[in-house]
């Protein structure tokens, strides 16, 4: 299995480390041709405006949209914003996922937080136990609304949606690459394997 990680800006390195630990080959994607032969793609956290501007400069927007029509893509944090249809402001977006996000919804960098989430789709990776998933939120977006065909995977206590899936597309507000718990990456690899 070969999983690409968009490597324009942000914490792409951390994703490649988790993927390698789980036995996947990884490719750092910076140019359209880097998408060839990939089973799936992760768009990391960072700064969504910067990722969008660089993707535009490197002529990646259309190739990424095409890729996402048939293959698995997972956006974490800034990556989730970049995947979305609507971020309520003018910035380059892939518009692949029918979700509206609110950037920096939990406040500023100093208001970053960590919390244990209940994520039922991960249950089968814990021998049937829905062991909580420790989630790190860093100036995170929330998913304000989801369209038809989008499944909500996790919410925080306030009820705000922080993980969603639309077919082979995944969006998480938080950073599973930072905690050593590989279950979300495994879940994504399963989606990619079925691409
Ligand atoms: N605040 C960033 C943005 O709006 C996302 C932060 C992150 O990826 N950790 O793009």
PDB file of C-alpha atoms and ligand atoms in Angstrom:
ATOM      1  CA  UNK A   1       0.000   0.000   0.000  1.00  0.00           C
ATOM      2  CA  UNK A   2       1.321   3.430  -0.938  1.00  0.00           C
ATOM      3  CA  UNK A   3      -0.079   6.435   0.887  1.00  0.00           C
ATOM      4  CA  UNK A   4       0.869   9.964  -0.107  1.00  0.00           C
ATOM      5  CA  UNK A   5       1.123  12.851   2.324  1.00  0.00           C
ATOM      6  CA  UNK A   6       0.727  16.355   0.925  1.00  0.00           C
ATOM      7  CA  UNK A   7       4.045  17.922   1.879  1.00  0.00           C
ATOM      8  CA  UNK A   8       3.637  21.606   1.062  1.00  0.00           C
ATOM      9  CA  UNK A   9       3.422  22.872   4.652  1.00  0.00           C
ATOM     10  CA  UNK A  10       2.482  21.617   8.108  1.00  0.00           C
ATOM     11  CA  UNK A  11       3.152  18.396  10.008  1.00  0.00           C
ATOM     12  CA  UNK A  12       3.387  15.966   7.091  1.00  0.00           C
ATOM     13  CA  UNK A  13       6.491  14.267   8.547  1.00  0.00           C
ATOM     14  CA  UNK A  14       4.574  13.035  11.611  1.00  0.00           C
ATOM     15  CA  UNK A  15       1.966  11.378   9.360  1.00  0.00           C
ATOM     16  CA  UNK A  16       4.653   9.598   7.317  1.00  0.00           C
ATOM     17  CA  UNK A  17       6.144   8.198  10.544  1.00  0.00           C
ATOM     18  CA  UNK A  18       2.816   6.722  11.703  1.00  0.00           C
ATOM     19  CA  UNK A  19       2.122   5.251   8.252  1.00  0.00           C
ATOM     20  CA  UNK A  20       5.566   3.629   8.090  1.00  0.00           C
ATOM     21  CA  UNK A  21       5.094   2.160  11.550  1.00  0.00           C
ATOM     22  CA  UNK A  22       1.869   0.582  10.274  1.00  0.00           C
ATOM     23  CA  UNK A  23       3.673  -0.923   7.293  1.00  0.00           C
ATOM     24  CA  UNK A  24       2.644   1.430   4.473  1.00  0.00           C
ATOM     25  CA  UNK A  25       4.944   2.929   1.864  1.00  0.00           C
ATOM     26  CA  UNK A  26       4.755   6.702   1.901  1.00  0.00           C
ATOM     27  CA  UNK A  27       5.299   9.396  -0.709  1.00  0.00           C
ATOM     28  CA  UNK A  28       5.682  13.095  -0.010  1.00  0.00           C
ATOM     29  CA  UNK A  29       3.442  14.830  -2.538  1.00  0.00           C
ATOM     30  CA  UNK A  30       4.543  18.219  -3.858  1.00  0.00           C
ATOM     31  CA  UNK A  31       3.829  17.950  -7.581  1.00  0.00           C
ATOM     32  CA  UNK A  32       0.895  16.504  -9.562  1.00  0.00           C
ATOM     33  CA  UNK A  33       3.008  13.579 -10.800  1.00  0.00           C
ATOM     34  CA  UNK A  34       3.652  12.497  -7.201  1.00  0.00           C
ATOM     35  CA  UNK A  35       0.011  11.357  -7.056  1.00  0.00           C
ATOM     36  CA  UNK A  36       0.623   8.593  -9.599  1.00  0.00           C
ATOM     37  CA  UNK A  37       0.156   5.128  -8.172  1.00  0.00           C
ATOM     38  CA  UNK A  38      -1.024   6.241  -4.738  1.00  0.00           C
ATOM     39  CA  UNK A  39      -3.810   4.381  -2.932  1.00  0.00           C
ATOM     40  CA  UNK A  40      -4.702   7.345  -0.743  1.00  0.00           C
ATOM     41  CA  UNK A  41      -3.571  10.775   0.379  1.00  0.00           C
ATOM     42  CA  UNK A  42      -3.351  12.536   3.742  1.00  0.00           C
ATOM     43  CA  UNK A  43      -3.504  16.327   3.903  1.00  0.00           C
ATOM     44  CA  UNK A  44      -1.832  17.347   7.173  1.00  0.00           C
ATOM     45  CA  UNK A  45      -2.496  20.088   9.676  1.00  0.00           C
ATOM     46  CA  UNK A  46      -0.763  23.400   9.348  1.00  0.00           C
ATOM     47  CA  UNK A  47      -2.217  26.564   7.933  1.00  0.00           C
ATOM     48  CA  UNK A  48      -5.011  26.006   5.441  1.00  0.00           C
ATOM     49  CA  UNK A  49      -4.577  29.346   3.662  1.00  0.00           C
ATOM     50  CA  UNK A  50      -0.881  28.614   3.069  1.00  0.00           C
ATOM     51  CA  UNK A  51      -1.556  25.027   1.953  1.00  0.00           C
ATOM     52  CA  UNK A  52      -4.227  26.316  -0.466  1.00  0.00           C
ATOM     53  CA  UNK A  53      -1.983  29.020  -1.911  1.00  0.00           C
ATOM     54  CA  UNK A  54       0.936  26.635  -2.401  1.00  0.00           C
ATOM     55  CA  UNK A  55      -1.343  23.983  -3.957  1.00  0.00           C
ATOM     56  CA  UNK A  56      -2.554  26.638  -6.397  1.00  0.00           C
ATOM     57  CA  UNK A  57       1.016  27.663  -7.273  1.00  0.00           C
ATOM     58  CA  UNK A  58       2.092  24.065  -7.826  1.00  0.00           C
ATOM     59  CA  UNK A  59      -0.954  23.386 -10.058  1.00  0.00           C
ATOM     60  CA  UNK A  60      -2.221  20.762  -7.654  1.00  0.00           C
ATOM     61  CA  UNK A  61      -5.843  21.843  -7.198  1.00  0.00           C
ATOM     62  CA  UNK A  62      -7.342  20.058 -10.212  1.00  0.00           C
ATOM     63  CA  UNK A  63      -5.178  16.908  -9.907  1.00  0.00           C
ATOM     64  CA  UNK A  64      -6.160  16.651  -6.215  1.00  0.00           C
ATOM     65  CA  UNK A  65      -9.862  17.015  -7.094  1.00  0.00           C
ATOM     66  CA  UNK A  66      -9.544  14.285  -9.720  1.00  0.00           C
ATOM     67  CA  UNK A  67      -7.695  12.046  -7.265  1.00  0.00           C
ATOM     68  CA  UNK A  68     -10.422  12.513  -4.657  1.00  0.00           C
ATOM     69  CA  UNK A  69     -13.142  11.469  -7.080  1.00  0.00           C
ATOM     70  CA  UNK A  70     -11.950   7.871  -6.904  1.00  0.00           C
ATOM     71  CA  UNK A  71      -9.356   7.588  -4.119  1.00  0.00           C
ATOM     72  CA  UNK A  72      -9.288   8.020  -0.364  1.00  0.00           C
ATOM     73  CA  UNK A  73      -8.275  11.406   1.048  1.00  0.00           C
ATOM     74  CA  UNK A  74      -8.045  12.308   4.740  1.00  0.00           C
ATOM     75  CA  UNK A  75      -7.635  15.879   5.886  1.00  0.00           C
ATOM     76  CA  UNK A  76      -6.529  16.586   9.474  1.00  0.00           C
ATOM     77  CA  UNK A  77      -7.211  20.046  10.890  1.00  0.00           C
ATOM     78  CA  UNK A  78      -6.003  22.505   8.199  1.00  0.00           C
ATOM     79  CA  UNK A  79      -6.283  19.551   5.795  1.00  0.00           C
ATOM     80  CA  UNK A  80      -9.952  19.129   6.741  1.00  0.00           C
ATOM     81  CA  UNK A  81     -10.530  22.807   5.977  1.00  0.00           C
ATOM     82  CA  UNK A  82      -8.803  22.435   2.595  1.00  0.00           C
ATOM     83  CA  UNK A  83     -10.992  19.394   1.764  1.00  0.00           C
ATOM     84  CA  UNK A  84     -14.225  21.210   2.618  1.00  0.00           C
ATOM     85  CA  UNK A  85     -16.772  22.835   0.378  1.00  0.00           C
ATOM     86  CA  UNK A  86     -17.092  25.936   2.501  1.00  0.00           C
ATOM     87  CA  UNK A  87     -14.850  27.625   5.066  1.00  0.00           C
ATOM     88  CA  UNK A  88     -16.944  30.794   5.171  1.00  0.00           C
ATOM     89  CA  UNK A  89     -14.149  32.888   3.751  1.00  0.00           C
ATOM     90  CA  UNK A  90     -12.328  33.307   0.498  1.00  0.00           C
ATOM     91  CA  UNK A  91      -9.409  30.881   0.300  1.00  0.00           C
ATOM     92  CA  UNK A  92      -8.494  28.060  -2.116  1.00  0.00           C
ATOM     93  CA  UNK A  93     -10.431  24.892  -1.218  1.00  0.00           C
ATOM     94  CA  UNK A  94     -10.707  21.489  -2.852  1.00  0.00           C
ATOM     95  CA  UNK A  95     -14.487  21.507  -2.209  1.00  0.00           C
ATOM     96  CA  UNK A  96     -14.525  17.705  -2.287  1.00  0.00           C
ATOM     97  CA  UNK A  97     -16.341  17.153   0.998  1.00  0.00           C
ATOM     98  CA  UNK A  98     -19.832  18.408   1.620  1.00  0.00           C
ATOM     99  CA  UNK A  99     -19.014  19.991   4.973  1.00  0.00           C
ATOM    100  CA  UNK A 100     -18.935  23.583   6.180  1.00  0.00           C
ATOM    101  CA  UNK A 101     -16.158  24.324   8.637  1.00  0.00           C
ATOM    102  CA  UNK A 102     -15.502  27.139  11.032  1.00  0.00           C
ATOM    103  CA  UNK A 103     -11.807  27.919  11.318  1.00  0.00           C
ATOM    104  CA  UNK A 104     -10.207  28.489  14.730  1.00  0.00           C
ATOM    105  CA  UNK A 105     -13.558  27.651  16.294  1.00  0.00           C
ATOM    106  CA  UNK A 106     -12.163  26.795  19.718  1.00  0.00           C
ATOM    107  CA  UNK A 107     -10.162  29.999  20.130  1.00  0.00           C
ATOM    108  CA  UNK A 108      -6.537  30.911  19.791  1.00  0.00           C
ATOM    109  CA  UNK A 109      -3.355  28.820  19.889  1.00  0.00           C
ATOM    110  CA  UNK A 110      -3.156  29.081  23.709  1.00  0.00           C
ATOM    111  CA  UNK A 111      -6.656  27.629  23.936  1.00  0.00           C
ATOM    112  CA  UNK A 112      -5.527  24.402  22.293  1.00  0.00           C
ATOM    113  CA  UNK A 113      -6.697  21.344  24.255  1.00  0.00           C
ATOM    114  CA  UNK A 114      -6.716  17.568  24.449  1.00  0.00           C
ATOM    115  CA  UNK A 115      -9.714  15.368  25.126  1.00  0.00           C
ATOM    116  CA  UNK A 116     -10.729  11.690  24.981  1.00  0.00           C
ATOM    117  CA  UNK A 117     -13.269  11.094  22.238  1.00  0.00           C
ATOM    118  CA  UNK A 118     -15.694   8.286  21.681  1.00  0.00           C
ATOM    119  CA  UNK A 119     -15.278   7.201  18.037  1.00  0.00           C
ATOM    120  CA  UNK A 120     -17.480   4.148  17.399  1.00  0.00           C
ATOM    121  CA  UNK A 121     -16.002   3.330  13.948  1.00  0.00           C
ATOM    122  CA  UNK A 122     -12.641   2.648  15.602  1.00  0.00           C
ATOM    123  CA  UNK A 123     -14.117   0.088  17.971  1.00  0.00           C
ATOM    124  CA  UNK A 124     -13.145  -2.947  15.945  1.00  0.00           C
ATOM    125  CA  UNK A 125      -9.444  -2.038  16.204  1.00  0.00           C
ATOM    126  CA  UNK A 126      -9.628  -2.426  19.969  1.00  0.00           C
ATOM    127  CA  UNK A 127     -10.913  -6.003  20.016  1.00  0.00           C
ATOM    128  CA  UNK A 128     -14.460  -4.732  19.956  1.00  0.00           C
ATOM    129  CA  UNK A 129     -13.911  -2.150  22.716  1.00  0.00           C
ATOM    130  CA  UNK A 130     -14.693   1.448  21.881  1.00  0.00           C
ATOM    131  CA  UNK A 131     -11.546   2.514  23.742  1.00  0.00           C
ATOM    132  CA  UNK A 132     -11.541   6.331  23.776  1.00  0.00           C
ATOM    133  CA  UNK A 133      -9.302   8.099  21.265  1.00  0.00           C
ATOM    134  CA  UNK A 134      -7.070  10.779  22.759  1.00  0.00           C
ATOM    135  CA  UNK A 135      -7.488  13.794  20.484  1.00  0.00           C
ATOM    136  CA  UNK A 136      -5.245  16.860  20.278  1.00  0.00           C
ATOM    137  CA  UNK A 137      -6.847  20.096  19.079  1.00  0.00           C
ATOM    138  CA  UNK A 138      -4.514  22.901  17.980  1.00  0.00           C
ATOM    139  CA  UNK A 139      -6.305  26.045  16.857  1.00  0.00           C
ATOM    140  CA  UNK A 140      -8.751  23.589  15.389  1.00  0.00           C
ATOM    141  CA  UNK A 141     -11.756  24.040  13.138  1.00  0.00           C
ATOM    142  CA  UNK A 142     -15.121  22.528  13.901  1.00  0.00           C
ATOM    143  CA  UNK A 143     -17.424  21.001  11.329  1.00  0.00           C
ATOM    144  CA  UNK A 144     -20.413  23.301  11.443  1.00  0.00           C
ATOM    145  CA  UNK A 145     -22.706  21.416   9.104  1.00  0.00           C
ATOM    146  CA  UNK A 146     -22.599  18.271   7.013  1.00  0.00           C
ATOM    147  CA  UNK A 147     -24.450  17.501   3.788  1.00  0.00           C
ATOM    148  CA  UNK A 148     -26.453  14.428   2.850  1.00  0.00           C
ATOM    149  CA  UNK A 149     -24.198  11.451   2.512  1.00  0.00           C
ATOM    150  CA  UNK A 150     -21.758  12.662   5.158  1.00  0.00           C
ATOM    151  CA  UNK A 151     -21.521  10.549   8.286  1.00  0.00           C
ATOM    152  CA  UNK A 152     -20.602  12.127  11.611  1.00  0.00           C
ATOM    153  CA  UNK A 153     -17.834  10.055  13.271  1.00  0.00           C
ATOM    154  CA  UNK A 154     -17.164  12.052  16.442  1.00  0.00           C
ATOM    155  CA  UNK A 155     -18.375  14.991  18.491  1.00  0.00           C
ATOM    156  CA  UNK A 156     -16.957  16.844  21.473  1.00  0.00           C
ATOM    157  CA  UNK A 157     -19.046  17.294  24.599  1.00  0.00           C
ATOM    158  CA  UNK A 158     -20.612  20.551  23.387  1.00  0.00           C
ATOM    159  CA  UNK A 159     -22.036  18.591  20.444  1.00  0.00           C
ATOM    160  CA  UNK A 160     -19.675  20.145  17.879  1.00  0.00           C
ATOM    161  CA  UNK A 161     -18.736  17.717  15.097  1.00  0.00           C
ATOM    162  CA  UNK A 162     -14.990  17.041  14.926  1.00  0.00           C
ATOM    163  CA  UNK A 163     -14.763  14.024  12.592  1.00  0.00           C
ATOM    164  CA  UNK A 164     -16.773  13.093   9.506  1.00  0.00           C
ATOM    165  CA  UNK A 165     -16.690  10.741   6.541  1.00  0.00           C
ATOM    166  CA  UNK A 166     -18.126  10.959   3.047  1.00  0.00           C
ATOM    167  CA  UNK A 167     -17.406   7.713   1.212  1.00  0.00           C
ATOM    168  CA  UNK A 168     -13.612   7.528   1.045  1.00  0.00           C
ATOM    169  CA  UNK A 169     -13.129  11.067   2.261  1.00  0.00           C
ATOM    170  CA  UNK A 170     -12.318  11.690   5.914  1.00  0.00           C
ATOM    171  CA  UNK A 171     -12.050  14.927   7.874  1.00  0.00           C
ATOM    172  CA  UNK A 172     -10.842  15.322  11.460  1.00  0.00           C
ATOM    173  CA  UNK A 173     -10.460  18.578  13.390  1.00  0.00           C
ATOM    174  CA  UNK A 174      -7.784  17.010  15.564  1.00  0.00           C
ATOM    175  CA  UNK A 175      -4.336  15.475  15.062  1.00  0.00           C
ATOM    176  CA  UNK A 176      -4.160  11.632  15.325  1.00  0.00           C
ATOM    177  CA  UNK A 177      -0.538  11.754  14.084  1.00  0.00           C
ATOM    178  CA  UNK A 178       0.627  13.314  17.365  1.00  0.00           C
ATOM    179  CA  UNK A 179      -0.473  10.767  19.957  1.00  0.00           C
ATOM    180  CA  UNK A 180       1.030   7.410  19.012  1.00  0.00           C
ATOM    181  CA  UNK A 181      -2.435   5.848  18.611  1.00  0.00           C
ATOM    182  CA  UNK A 182      -2.478   4.498  15.066  1.00  0.00           C
ATOM    183  CA  UNK A 183      -6.131   3.428  14.931  1.00  0.00           C
ATOM    184  CA  UNK A 184      -7.316   6.350  12.822  1.00  0.00           C
ATOM    185  CA  UNK A 185      -4.475   5.803  10.343  1.00  0.00           C
ATOM    186  CA  UNK A 186      -5.405   2.111  10.187  1.00  0.00           C
ATOM    187  CA  UNK A 187      -9.008   3.047   9.526  1.00  0.00           C
ATOM    188  CA  UNK A 188      -7.880   5.341   6.695  1.00  0.00           C
ATOM    189  CA  UNK A 189      -5.627   2.635   5.234  1.00  0.00           C
ATOM    190  CA  UNK A 190      -8.644   0.329   5.066  1.00  0.00           C
ATOM    191  CA  UNK A 191     -10.562   2.960   3.094  1.00  0.00           C
ATOM    192  CA  UNK A 192      -7.559   3.402   0.800  1.00  0.00           C
ATOM    193  CA  UNK A 193      -7.252  -0.355   0.289  1.00  0.00           C
ATOM    194  CA  UNK A 194     -10.807  -0.407  -1.029  1.00  0.00           C
ATOM    195  CA  UNK A 195     -10.138   2.413  -3.508  1.00  0.00           C
TER     196      UNK A 195
HETATM  197  N1  LIG B   1      -5.822  27.221  12.378  1.00  0.00           N
HETATM  198  C1  LIG B   1      -5.381  26.525  11.204  1.00  0.00           C
HETATM  199  C2  LIG B   1      -6.202  26.933   9.984  1.00  0.00           C
HETATM  200  O1  LIG B   1      -7.219  27.541  10.129  1.00  0.00           O
HETATM  201  C3  LIG B   1      -5.456  25.030  11.389  1.00  0.00           C
HETATM  202  C4  LIG B   1      -4.575  24.607  12.553  1.00  0.00           C
HETATM  203  C5  LIG B   1      -4.034  23.220  12.441  1.00  0.00           C
HETATM  204  O2  LIG B   1      -3.974  22.616  11.364  1.00  0.00           O
HETATM  205  N2  LIG B   1      -3.564  22.714  13.558  1.00  0.00           N
HETATM  206  O3  LIG B   1      -5.839  26.637   8.889  1.00  0.00           O
END
